[in-house]
PDB file of C-alpha atoms in Angstrom:
ATOM      1  CA  MET A   1      88.761  84.459 129.556  1.00 47.00           C
ATOM      2  CA  LYS A   2      86.462  82.341 126.522  1.00 51.00           C
ATOM      3  CA  ALA A   3      83.452  84.298 126.338  1.00 52.00           C
ATOM      4  CA  LYS A   4      80.313  81.669 126.840  1.00 57.00           C
ATOM      5  CA  GLY A   5      79.883  79.744 123.112  1.00 65.00           C
ATOM      6  CA  SER A   6      82.768  81.623 121.730  1.00 79.00           C
ATOM      7  CA  HIS A   7      84.853  79.047 118.676  1.00 84.00           C
ATOM      8  CA  PRO A   8      88.239  78.020 120.397  1.00 84.00           C
ATOM      9  CA  LEU A   9      90.176  78.857 117.522  1.00 87.00           C
ATOM     10  CA  ARG A  10      88.560  82.579 117.729  1.00 87.00           C
ATOM     11  CA  PRO A  11      91.439  83.781 119.472  1.00 89.00           C
ATOM     12  CA  PHE A  12      94.256  82.278 117.159  1.00 92.00           C
ATOM     13  CA  LEU A  13      91.996  83.947 114.192  1.00 92.00           C
ATOM     14  CA  ARG A  14      91.331  87.285 115.414  1.00 93.00           C
ATOM     15  CA  ALA A  15      94.847  87.726 116.467  1.00 95.00           C
ATOM     16  CA  ALA A  16      96.502  85.967 112.059  1.00 95.00           C
ATOM     17  CA  ALA A  17      93.626  88.708 110.553  1.00 94.00           C
ATOM     18  CA  ALA A  18      94.585  91.419 112.745  1.00 96.00           C
ATOM     19  CA  THR A  19      98.779  90.877 111.407  1.00 96.00           C
ATOM     20  CA  ALA A  20      97.267  90.205 108.261  1.00 96.00           C
ATOM     21  CA  LEU A  21      96.283  93.524 107.934  1.00 96.00           C
ATOM     22  CA  VAL A  22      98.447  95.487 109.184  1.00 97.00           C
ATOM     23  CA  ALA A  23     101.121  93.283 107.391  1.00 97.00           C
ATOM     24  CA  SER A  24      98.837  94.432 104.276  1.00 96.00           C
ATOM     25  CA  VAL A  25      99.459  98.025 104.875  1.00 96.00           C
ATOM     26  CA  ALA A  26     103.074  98.226 105.509  1.00 96.00           C
ATOM     27  CA  VAL A  27     104.740  95.095 103.342  1.00 96.00           C
ATOM     28  CA  PRO A  28     104.418  96.886 100.248  1.00 94.00           C
ATOM     29  CA  LEU A  29     105.252 100.512 101.506  1.00 94.00           C
ATOM     30  CA  LEU A  30     108.340  98.726 102.849  1.00 94.00           C
ATOM     31  CA  ARG A  31     108.886  96.514  99.810  1.00 93.00           C
ATOM     32  CA  ARG A  32     111.999  98.714  98.423  1.00 90.00           C
ATOM     33  CA  ARG A  33     113.564  99.067 101.481  1.00 91.00           C
ATOM     34  CA  ARG A  34     113.797  95.885 102.816  1.00 91.00           C
ATOM     35  CA  HIS A  35     113.428  93.755  99.421  1.00 90.00           C
ATOM     36  CA  VAL A  36     110.284  91.902  99.986  1.00 93.00           C
ATOM     37  CA  PRO A  37     109.900  89.267  97.365  1.00 93.00           C
ATOM     38  CA  THR A  38     106.627  90.264  94.541  1.00 92.00           C
ATOM     39  CA  SER A  39     104.678  87.729  95.685  1.00 92.00           C
ATOM     40  CA  LEU A  40     105.113  88.162  99.175  1.00 95.00           C
ATOM     41  CA  THR A  41     104.601  91.214  98.435  1.00 95.00           C
ATOM     42  CA  VAL A  42     100.721  90.178  96.542  1.00 95.00           C
ATOM     43  CA  ALA A  43      99.639  87.632  98.833  1.00 95.00           C
ATOM     44  CA  CYS A  44      99.543  90.911 101.779  1.00 96.00           C
ATOM     45  CA  VAL A  45      98.082  93.299 100.200  1.00 96.00           C
ATOM     46  CA  ALA A  46      95.291  90.681  99.118  1.00 94.00           C
ATOM     47  CA  ALA A  47      94.860  89.106 102.715  1.00 95.00           C
ATOM     48  CA  GLY A  48      93.478  92.595 103.482  1.00 95.00           C
ATOM     49  CA  PRO A  49      89.980  92.401 102.487  1.00 94.00           C
ATOM     50  CA  VAL A  50      89.999  88.875 104.012  1.00 93.00           C
ATOM     51  CA  ALA A  51      91.403  90.362 107.224  1.00 95.00           C
ATOM     52  CA  VAL A  52      88.638  93.088 107.106  1.00 94.00           C
ATOM     53  CA  ALA A  53      85.721  90.539 106.185  1.00 92.00           C
ATOM     54  CA  THR A  54      86.892  88.712 109.027  1.00 92.00           C
ATOM     55  CA  LEU A  55      88.097  91.569 112.083  1.00 92.00           C
ATOM     56  CA  TRP A  56      84.106  92.866 111.962  1.00 90.00           C
ATOM     57  CA  PRO A  57      80.888  92.573 112.218  1.00 88.00           C
ATOM     58  CA  ARG A  58      78.903  93.686 108.548  1.00 85.00           C
ATOM     59  CA  THR A  59      77.544  96.980 108.486  1.00 87.00           C
ATOM     60  CA  ARG A  60      77.755  99.288 105.943  1.00 84.00           C
ATOM     61  CA  THR A  61      81.635 100.509 107.335  1.00 88.00           C
ATOM     62  CA  ARG A  62      82.556  97.118 107.309  1.00 90.00           C
ATOM     63  CA  ASP A  63      81.828  97.290 103.128  1.00 86.00           C
ATOM     64  CA  ALA A  64      83.352 100.691 102.712  1.00 87.00           C
ATOM     65  CA  PHE A  65      86.350  99.377 104.602  1.00 91.00           C
ATOM     66  CA  ILE A  66      87.028  95.870 102.491  1.00 92.00           C
ATOM     67  CA  PHE A  67      86.099  98.331  99.316  1.00 90.00           C
ATOM     68  CA  ALA A  68      88.972 100.186 100.755  1.00 92.00           C
ATOM     69  CA  SER A  69      91.425  97.596 101.229  1.00 94.00           C
ATOM     70  CA  GLN A  70      91.046  95.999  97.629  1.00 91.00           C
ATOM     71  CA  MET A  71      91.815  99.133  96.416  1.00 92.00           C
ATOM     72  CA  TRP A  72      94.945  99.525  98.204  1.00 94.00           C
ATOM     73  CA  ALA A  73      95.921  96.209  97.450  1.00 94.00           C
ATOM     74  CA  PHE A  74      95.345  97.461  93.330  1.00 92.00           C
ATOM     75  CA  ILE A  75      97.418 100.864  94.162  1.00 91.00           C
ATOM     76  CA  MET A  76      99.932  98.531  95.753  1.00 93.00           C
ATOM     77  CA  VAL A  77     100.497  95.732  93.376  1.00 93.00           C
ATOM     78  CA  HIS A  78      99.912  98.145  89.947  1.00 90.00           C
ATOM     79  CA  GLU A  79     103.380  99.873  91.138  1.00 90.00           C
ATOM     80  CA  LEU A  80     104.982  96.696  91.398  1.00 92.00           C
ATOM     81  CA  PRO A  81     106.783  96.149  87.728  1.00 92.00           C
ATOM     82  CA  TYR A  82     108.011 100.139  87.532  1.00 91.00           C
ATOM     83  CA  ASP A  83     110.145  98.891  90.959  1.00 90.00           C
ATOM     84  CA  ASP A  84     112.929  97.463  88.156  1.00 92.00           C
ATOM     85  CA  PRO A  85     112.018 100.009  85.448  1.00 93.00           C
ATOM     86  CA  GLU A  86     115.127  98.428  82.941  1.00 94.00           C
ATOM     87  CA  ARG A  87     113.235  95.585  83.261  1.00 94.00           C
ATOM     88  CA  LEU A  88     110.280  96.355  82.429  1.00 94.00           C
ATOM     89  CA  ARG A  89     111.347  98.528  79.939  1.00 95.00           C
ATOM     90  CA  GLU A  90     112.236  95.513  77.739  1.00 95.00           C
ATOM     91  CA  ARG A  91     108.894  94.480  77.635  1.00 96.00           C
ATOM     92  CA  LEU A  92     106.794  97.462  76.848  1.00 97.00           C
ATOM     93  CA  ARG A  93     104.584  97.989  73.990  1.00 97.00           C
ATOM     94  CA  ILE A  94     104.905 101.856  72.330  1.00 98.00           C
ATOM     95  CA  ARG A  95     104.173 100.948  68.994  1.00 97.00           C
ATOM     96  CA  TYR A  96     101.013  99.473  68.317  1.00 98.00           C
ATOM     97  CA  PRO A  97      98.604 101.694  70.089  1.00 98.00           C
ATOM     98  CA  ILE A  98     100.192 104.136  67.481  1.00 98.00           C
ATOM     99  CA  ARG A  99      99.485 102.429  64.168  1.00 98.00           C
ATOM    100  CA  ILE A 100      95.657 101.917  65.435  1.00 98.00           C
ATOM    101  CA  ASP A 101      95.348 105.123  66.488  1.00 98.00           C
ATOM    102  CA  ARG A 102      96.819 106.625  63.304  1.00 98.00           C
ATOM    103  CA  ARG A 103      93.935 104.952  61.332  1.00 98.00           C
ATOM    104  CA  LEU A 104      91.680 106.012  63.821  1.00 97.00           C
ATOM    105  CA  GLY A 105      92.873 109.881  63.090  1.00 97.00           C
ATOM    106  CA  ALA A 106      92.617 109.685  59.539  1.00 96.00           C
ATOM    107  CA  GLY A 107      96.399 109.240  59.601  1.00 95.00           C
ATOM    108  CA  ARG A 108      97.208 111.706  62.185  1.00 97.00           C
ATOM    109  CA  LEU A 109      97.319 110.943  66.356  1.00 98.00           C
ATOM    110  CA  PRO A 110      94.296 112.321  67.514  1.00 98.00           C
ATOM    111  CA  ASN A 111      95.891 113.720  70.585  1.00 98.00           C
ATOM    112  CA  ALA A 112      98.150 115.818  68.328  1.00 98.00           C
ATOM    113  CA  ARG A 113      94.942 117.091  66.789  1.00 98.00           C
ATOM    114  CA  LEU A 114      93.134 118.104  69.391  1.00 98.00           C
ATOM    115  CA  GLN A 115      96.002 119.677  71.125  1.00 97.00           C
ATOM    116  CA  ASP A 116      96.828 121.443  67.929  1.00 96.00           C
ATOM    117  CA  ALA A 117      93.380 122.580  67.226  1.00 96.00           C
ATOM    118  CA  LEU A 118      93.241 123.321  71.225  1.00 96.00           C
ATOM    119  CA  MET A 119      95.995 124.855  72.674  1.00 94.00           C
ATOM    120  CA  ARG A 120      97.305 127.751  73.016  1.00 92.00           C
ATOM    121  CA  ARG A 121      99.923 128.939  69.963  1.00 89.00           C
ATOM    122  CA  ASP A 122     102.711 129.759  72.674  1.00 87.00           C
ATOM    123  CA  GLY A 123     101.946 126.799  74.867  1.00 83.00           C
ATOM    124  CA  GLU A 124     100.861 128.661  77.913  1.00 90.00           C
ATOM    125  CA  VAL A 125      98.428 127.078  80.201  1.00 93.00           C
ATOM    126  CA  SER A 126      94.476 127.987  78.960  1.00 96.00           C
ATOM    127  CA  LYS A 127      91.533 127.929  81.312  1.00 96.00           C
ATOM    128  CA  LEU A 128      90.675 124.611  78.712  1.00 97.00           C
ATOM    129  CA  ASP A 129      94.307 123.187  80.216  1.00 97.00           C
ATOM    130  CA  ARG A 130      93.034 123.285  83.389  1.00 97.00           C
ATOM    131  CA  VAL A 131      89.307 122.178  83.471  1.00 97.00           C
ATOM    132  CA  LEU A 132      90.333 119.347  81.851  1.00 98.00           C
ATOM    133  CA  THR A 133      93.408 118.448  83.764  1.00 97.00           C
ATOM    134  CA  PHE A 134      90.912 119.247  87.031  1.00 97.00           C
ATOM    135  CA  GLY A 135      88.347 116.580  85.557  1.00 97.00           C
ATOM    136  CA  HIS A 136      91.266 114.178  85.389  1.00 96.00           C
ATOM    137  CA  TRP A 137      92.414 114.429  89.420  1.00 94.00           C
ATOM    138  CA  ALA A 138      88.971 114.444  90.643  1.00 96.00           C
ATOM    139  CA  TRP A 139      89.195 110.301  88.808  1.00 95.00           C
ATOM    140  CA  PHE A 140      90.835 110.244  91.638  1.00 91.00           C
ATOM    141  CA  MET A 141      88.183 110.360  93.771  1.00 94.00           C
ATOM    142  CA  GLU A 142      85.215 109.689  91.320  1.00 95.00           C
ATOM    143  CA  PRO A 143      84.566 105.532  91.583  1.00 95.00           C
ATOM    144  CA  HIS A 144      84.540 105.689  95.218  1.00 94.00           C
ATOM    145  CA  LEU A 145      81.980 108.648  95.841  1.00 95.00           C
ATOM    146  CA  SER A 146      79.656 106.678  93.300  1.00 97.00           C
ATOM    147  CA  LEU A 147      79.920 103.326  95.170  1.00 95.00           C
ATOM    148  CA  ILE A 148      79.569 105.679  98.494  1.00 94.00           C
ATOM    149  CA  PHE A 149      76.606 107.059  96.688  1.00 96.00           C
ATOM    150  CA  ILE A 150      75.041 104.355  95.767  1.00 96.00           C
ATOM    151  CA  LEU A 151      75.814 102.443  99.519  1.00 93.00           C
ATOM    152  CA  VAL A 152      73.700 105.396 101.730  1.00 92.00           C
ATOM    153  CA  ARG A 153      71.286 105.890  98.352  1.00 93.00           C
ATOM    154  CA  ASP A 154      70.786 101.562  98.033  1.00 92.00           C
ATOM    155  CA  GLU A 155      72.327  99.579 100.306  1.00 89.00           C
ATOM    156  CA  THR A 156      71.539  96.838  98.574  1.00 91.00           C
ATOM    157  CA  ARG A 157      73.087  97.359  95.674  1.00 94.00           C
ATOM    158  CA  PHE A 158      76.722  97.872  96.724  1.00 92.00           C
ATOM    159  CA  VAL A 159      78.049  94.680  97.144  1.00 89.00           C
ATOM    160  CA  ARG A 160      77.378  93.812  93.609  1.00 92.00           C
ATOM    161  CA  ALA A 161      78.216  96.987  92.294  1.00 95.00           C
ATOM    162  CA  ALA A 162      81.568  96.900  94.506  1.00 92.00           C
ATOM    163  CA  ARG A 163      82.303  93.738  93.329  1.00 92.00           C
ATOM    164  CA  GLN A 164      81.887  94.870  90.090  1.00 95.00           C
ATOM    165  CA  MET A 165      84.310  98.102  89.977  1.00 95.00           C
ATOM    166  CA  ALA A 166      86.803  95.710  91.884  1.00 93.00           C
ATOM    167  CA  ALA A 167      86.951  93.011  89.044  1.00 94.00           C
ATOM    168  CA  ALA A 168      87.008  95.856  86.410  1.00 96.00           C
ATOM    169  CA  PHE A 169      90.655  97.241  88.515  1.00 95.00           C
ATOM    170  CA  ASP A 170      91.772  93.449  88.829  1.00 94.00           C
ATOM    171  CA  ILE A 171      91.418  92.243  85.639  1.00 96.00           C
ATOM    172  CA  GLY A 172      93.036  95.898  84.984  1.00 96.00           C
ATOM    173  CA  CYS A 173      95.839  95.412  86.497  1.00 94.00           C
ATOM    174  CA  ALA A 174      96.399  92.081  85.023  1.00 95.00           C
ATOM    175  CA  ILE A 175      96.833  93.435  81.930  1.00 96.00           C
ATOM    176  CA  TYR A 176      99.413  96.373  82.770  1.00 96.00           C
ATOM    177  CA  ILE A 177     101.475  93.774  84.511  1.00 94.00           C
ATOM    178  CA  ALA A 178     101.390  91.264  81.255  1.00 95.00           C
ATOM    179  CA  LEU A 179     101.268  93.779  78.034  1.00 96.00           C
ATOM    180  CA  PRO A 180     103.054  96.945  79.671  1.00 97.00           C
ATOM    181  CA  THR A 181     101.887  99.436  77.660  1.00 98.00           C
ATOM    182  CA  ALA A 182     103.304 103.165  76.360  1.00 97.00           C
ATOM    183  CA  PRO A 183     100.844 105.924  77.057  1.00 98.00           C
ATOM    184  CA  PRO A 184     100.918 109.160  73.993  1.00 98.00           C
ATOM    185  CA  TRP A 185     102.765 111.343  75.985  1.00 97.00           C
ATOM    186  CA  TRP A 186     105.794 109.520  76.687  1.00 97.00           C
ATOM    187  CA  ALA A 187     105.987 107.930  73.385  1.00 98.00           C
ATOM    188  CA  ALA A 188     105.984 111.880  71.887  1.00 97.00           C
ATOM    189  CA  GLU A 189     108.871 112.391  74.525  1.00 96.00           C
ATOM    190  CA  ASN A 190     110.638 109.922  73.471  1.00 97.00           C
ATOM    191  CA  GLY A 191     110.637 109.904  69.958  1.00 96.00           C
ATOM    192  CA  TYR A 192     107.881 107.416  68.634  1.00 97.00           C
ATOM    193  CA  THR A 193     105.644 110.026  67.304  1.00 97.00           C
ATOM    194  CA  GLY A 194     106.913 111.398  64.528  1.00 95.00           C
ATOM    195  CA  ASP A 195     105.783 114.822  63.519  1.00 94.00           C
ATOM    196  CA  ASP A 196     102.704 114.243  66.077  1.00 96.00           C
ATOM    197  CA  ARG A 197     103.964 116.433  68.988  1.00 95.00           C
ATOM    198  CA  ILE A 198     102.170 115.630  72.419  1.00 97.00           C
ATOM    199  CA  ASP A 199     102.494 117.669  75.148  1.00 95.00           C
ATOM    200  CA  ARG A 200     101.300 115.970  78.662  1.00 95.00           C
ATOM    201  CA  ARG A 201      99.065 119.368  79.522  1.00 95.00           C
ATOM    202  CA  MET A 202      98.603 118.225  83.441  1.00 94.00           C
ATOM    203  CA  VAL A 203     102.343 118.042  84.338  1.00 93.00           C
ATOM    204  CA  ASP A 204     102.060 121.906  83.138  1.00 93.00           C
ATOM    205  CA  VAL A 205      98.699 122.724  84.858  1.00 95.00           C
ATOM    206  CA  GLY A 206     100.347 121.415  88.116  1.00 94.00           C
ATOM    207  CA  GLU A 207     103.455 122.922  87.678  1.00 93.00           C
ATOM    208  CA  ARG A 208     101.276 126.410  87.794  1.00 93.00           C
ATOM    209  CA  VAL A 209      99.149 125.360  90.293  1.00 91.00           C
ATOM    210  CA  TRP A 210     101.227 123.641  92.738  1.00 92.00           C
ATOM    211  CA  GLY A 211     103.913 125.604  92.552  1.00 90.00           C
ATOM    212  CA  PRO A 212     106.869 124.037  94.648  1.00 89.00           C
ATOM    213  CA  VAL A 213     105.021 121.402  96.002  1.00 91.00           C
ATOM    214  CA  TRP A 214     104.394 119.571  92.752  1.00 90.00           C
ATOM    215  CA  PRO A 215     107.018 117.147  92.008  1.00 87.00           C
ATOM    216  CA  ALA A 216     106.446 115.224  95.752  1.00 83.00           C
ATOM    217  CA  LEU A 217     102.511 115.613  94.760  1.00 84.00           C
ATOM    218  CA  PHE A 218     102.889 113.396  91.101  1.00 84.00           C
ATOM    219  CA  ASN A 219     105.494 111.198  92.182  1.00 77.00           C
ATOM    220  CA  GLY A 220     103.201 110.416  94.937  1.00 72.00           C
ATOM    221  CA  VAL A 221     100.134 109.479  92.357  1.00 71.00           C
ATOM    222  CA  ASP A 222     102.679 108.390  89.167  1.00 69.00           C
ATOM    223  CA  GLY A 223     103.123 105.366  91.001  1.00 77.00           C
ATOM    224  CA  ASN A 224     103.332 103.784  86.680  1.00 89.00           C
ATOM    225  CA  PRO A 225     104.129 104.885  83.938  1.00 92.00           C
ATOM    226  CA  TRP A 226     103.401 102.519  81.770  1.00 95.00           C
ATOM    227  CA  ALA A 227      99.894 101.407  82.663  1.00 93.00           C
ATOM    228  CA  ALA A 228      97.994 102.717  80.312  1.00 95.00           C
ATOM    229  CA  MET A 229      96.108 100.288  78.481  1.00 96.00           C
ATOM    230  CA  PRO A 230      93.635 100.009  78.883  1.00 97.00           C
ATOM    231  CA  SER A 231      92.461 103.228  80.161  1.00 98.00           C
ATOM    232  CA  LEU A 232      91.282 102.197  83.724  1.00 97.00           C
ATOM    233  CA  HIS A 233      90.768 106.104  84.427  1.00 97.00           C
ATOM    234  CA  PHE A 234      87.587 106.043  81.596  1.00 98.00           C
ATOM    235  CA  GLY A 235      86.804 101.816  82.162  1.00 98.00           C
ATOM    236  CA  ALA A 236      86.167 103.164  85.492  1.00 98.00           C
ATOM    237  CA  SER A 237      84.466 106.452  84.750  1.00 98.00           C
ATOM    238  CA  VAL A 238      81.891 104.347  82.483  1.00 98.00           C
ATOM    239  CA  LEU A 239      81.532 101.654  84.847  1.00 98.00           C
ATOM    240  CA  ALA A 240      80.775 104.014  87.829  1.00 98.00           C
ATOM    241  CA  ALA A 241      78.052 105.442  85.339  1.00 98.00           C
ATOM    242  CA  MET A 242      76.886 102.606  84.533  1.00 98.00           C
ATOM    243  CA  LEU A 243      76.030 101.913  88.060  1.00 98.00           C
ATOM    244  CA  LEU A 244      74.396 104.830  89.544  1.00 98.00           C
ATOM    245  CA  SER A 245      72.136 104.547  86.518  1.00 98.00           C
ATOM    246  CA  GLU A 246      70.876 101.728  88.182  1.00 96.00           C
ATOM    247  CA  ALA A 247      70.531 103.130  91.501  1.00 95.00           C
ATOM    248  CA  ASP A 248      69.532 106.236  90.568  1.00 96.00           C
ATOM    249  CA  PRO A 249      68.823 108.053  86.988  1.00 96.00           C
ATOM    250  CA  ARG A 250      69.767 111.572  87.552  1.00 97.00           C
ATOM    251  CA  ALA A 251      73.234 110.772  89.604  1.00 97.00           C
ATOM    252  CA  GLY A 252      73.595 108.517  86.198  1.00 97.00           C
ATOM    253  CA  ALA A 253      73.174 111.782  83.774  1.00 98.00           C
ATOM    254  CA  VAL A 254      76.329 113.015  86.308  1.00 98.00           C
ATOM    255  CA  GLY A 255      77.987 110.190  85.935  1.00 98.00           C
ATOM    256  CA  TRP A 256      77.596 109.604  82.185  1.00 98.00           C
ATOM    257  CA  THR A 257      78.536 113.766  82.057  1.00 98.00           C
ATOM    258  CA  TYR A 258      81.467 113.331  83.949  1.00 98.00           C
ATOM    259  CA  ALA A 259      82.144 109.626  81.669  1.00 98.00           C
ATOM    260  CA  LEU A 260      82.449 111.704  78.157  1.00 98.00           C
ATOM    261  CA  GLY A 261      83.949 114.636  79.170  1.00 98.00           C
ATOM    262  CA  LEU A 262      87.029 112.789  80.929  1.00 98.00           C
ATOM    263  CA  GLY A 263      87.178 110.188  78.298  1.00 98.00           C
ATOM    264  CA  PHE A 264      87.434 113.546  75.970  1.00 98.00           C
ATOM    265  CA  ALA A 265      90.161 115.189  78.537  1.00 98.00           C
ATOM    266  CA  LEU A 266      92.096 111.918  78.365  1.00 98.00           C
ATOM    267  CA  VAL A 267      92.721 112.550  74.712  1.00 98.00           C
ATOM    268  CA  TYR A 268      93.820 116.005  74.691  1.00 98.00           C
ATOM    269  CA  LEU A 269      96.130 116.299  77.805  1.00 98.00           C
ATOM    270  CA  GLY A 270      97.638 113.553  76.261  1.00 97.00           C
ATOM    271  CA  GLU A 271      97.533 110.348  79.007  1.00 97.00           C
ATOM    272  CA  HIS A 272      96.023 107.679  76.861  1.00 98.00           C
ATOM    273  CA  TYR A 273      95.156 106.936  73.250  1.00 98.00           C
ATOM    274  CA  VAL A 274      91.574 106.283  71.741  1.00 99.00           C
ATOM    275  CA  ILE A 275      92.200 103.101  71.814  1.00 98.00           C
ATOM    276  CA  ASP A 276      93.047 102.906  75.005  1.00 98.00           C
ATOM    277  CA  LEU A 277      89.569 104.575  76.218  1.00 99.00           C
ATOM    278  CA  ILE A 278      87.803 101.870  73.433  1.00 98.00           C
ATOM    279  CA  ALA A 279      89.689  98.575  75.700  1.00 98.00           C
ATOM    280  CA  GLY A 280      88.484 100.455  78.081  1.00 98.00           C
ATOM    281  CA  LEU A 281      84.657  99.925  77.931  1.00 98.00           C
ATOM    282  CA  GLY A 282      85.703  96.037  76.417  1.00 98.00           C
ATOM    283  CA  LEU A 283      86.880  96.012  79.998  1.00 98.00           C
ATOM    284  CA  VAL A 284      83.805  97.304  81.027  1.00 98.00           C
ATOM    285  CA  ALA A 285      81.372  95.012  78.796  1.00 98.00           C
ATOM    286  CA  PHE A 286      83.241  91.733  79.617  1.00 98.00           C
ATOM    287  CA  VAL A 287      83.256  92.364  83.603  1.00 97.00           C
ATOM    288  CA  ARG A 288      79.524  93.293  82.712  1.00 96.00           C
ATOM    289  CA  LEU A 289      78.650  89.731  80.891  1.00 96.00           C
ATOM    290  CA  ALA A 290      81.078  88.013  83.058  1.00 94.00           C
ATOM    291  CA  GLU A 291      79.817  88.136  86.466  1.00 90.00           C
ATOM    292  CA  PRO A 292      76.951  85.508  86.064  1.00 88.00           C
ATOM    293  CA  LEU A 293      79.466  83.037  85.328  1.00 89.00           C
ATOM    294  CA  ALA A 294      81.929  84.351  87.749  1.00 87.00           C
ATOM    295  CA  GLU A 295      79.148  84.012  90.332  1.00 84.00           C
ATOM    296  CA  PRO A 296      79.348  79.884  91.411  1.00 87.00           C
ATOM    297  CA  LEU A 297      83.227  80.895  92.194  1.00 86.00           C
ATOM    298  CA  SER A 298      82.066  84.261  93.823  1.00 84.00           C
ATOM    299  CA  MET A 299      80.005  82.838  95.612  1.00 84.00           C
ATOM    300  CA  ALA A 300      82.500  80.099  97.095  1.00 90.00           C
ATOM    301  CA  ILE A 301      84.877  82.781  97.962  1.00 85.00           C
ATOM    302  CA  SER A 302      81.455  84.233 100.156  1.00 83.00           C
ATOM    303  CA  ARG A 303      81.093  81.332 101.749  1.00 88.00           C
ATOM    304  CA  GLY A 304      84.434  80.967 103.005  1.00 89.00           C
ATOM    305  CA  VAL A 305      84.700  84.044 103.809  1.00 86.00           C
ATOM    306  CA  GLN A 306      81.450  83.678 106.178  1.00 87.00           C
ATOM    307  CA  ARG A 307      82.777  80.490 107.841  1.00 90.00           C
ATOM    308  CA  LEU A 308      85.387  82.880 109.384  1.00 88.00           C
ATOM    309  CA  GLU A 309      83.401  85.880 110.441  1.00 85.00           C
ATOM    310  CA  ALA A 310      81.404  83.189 112.101  1.00 85.00           C
ATOM    311  CA  ILE A 311      84.544  81.599 114.064  1.00 88.00           C
ATOM    312  CA  ALA A 312      85.445  85.209 114.492  1.00 84.00           C
ATOM    313  CA  SER A 313      82.506  86.444 116.405  1.00 80.00           C
TER     314      SER A 313
END
């Protein structure tokens, strides 16, 4: 029986939103097995956040799930180009960050300089390797935990903070697709860095820490090894530090300490060039400065989603 005063399209809209939400999770997971077209996969994951907003009333929990759905979309889309690695390899940029970083490093790659100075001579995993690697791994939670802190600490800041973080990830993902760039460890493994030897220390630490389960863990998070420019690791951690500083100066100090430590770790571990980090800073600056210009579009999208909410409620 139709609820009194409910919109006649309510049951159809809710059914469509529920279907879209299920598809946003299932389709990208099945895309390789079922040969799902890339355009359909992108459309499905993009519909996820709108579906969450349509199905549930506005609460802090719903806002958090909208952002989680957005991040799921990022993870899936950023992996898509590597579904066909041979085709992606044809567009892969390898040499330009090496040339730039050699200038920044006075003739040598900063990655190699740091590893020569700080790695054990026998190549064994050191305490520094472990600390920096665990700091790197912590990034997979740090931006999201920062937003949860903001949501609890000052709910009025959450939507803007989540919008900026989502924009940084989305724009970064678009650049990864348009400009696939090899990281320093890959360039070194494939003979592009000359005398500058660069080890991927994270792998060495992972093998020691996790033993036989490491390959499964590693393959589960390394969906596209050629998504290196800009460094979203560094950019997102800096953005998180900025957003935390606006909500709570003490939390901001923790955020900045982590971001700076992570930047050092990413270069030492061979995960990113210095120019990748600089580009990550540029991405954050663009997101922050462009937000007022994007406000009309953002508000138009918000009004459209609110109309769907009103029909579905």
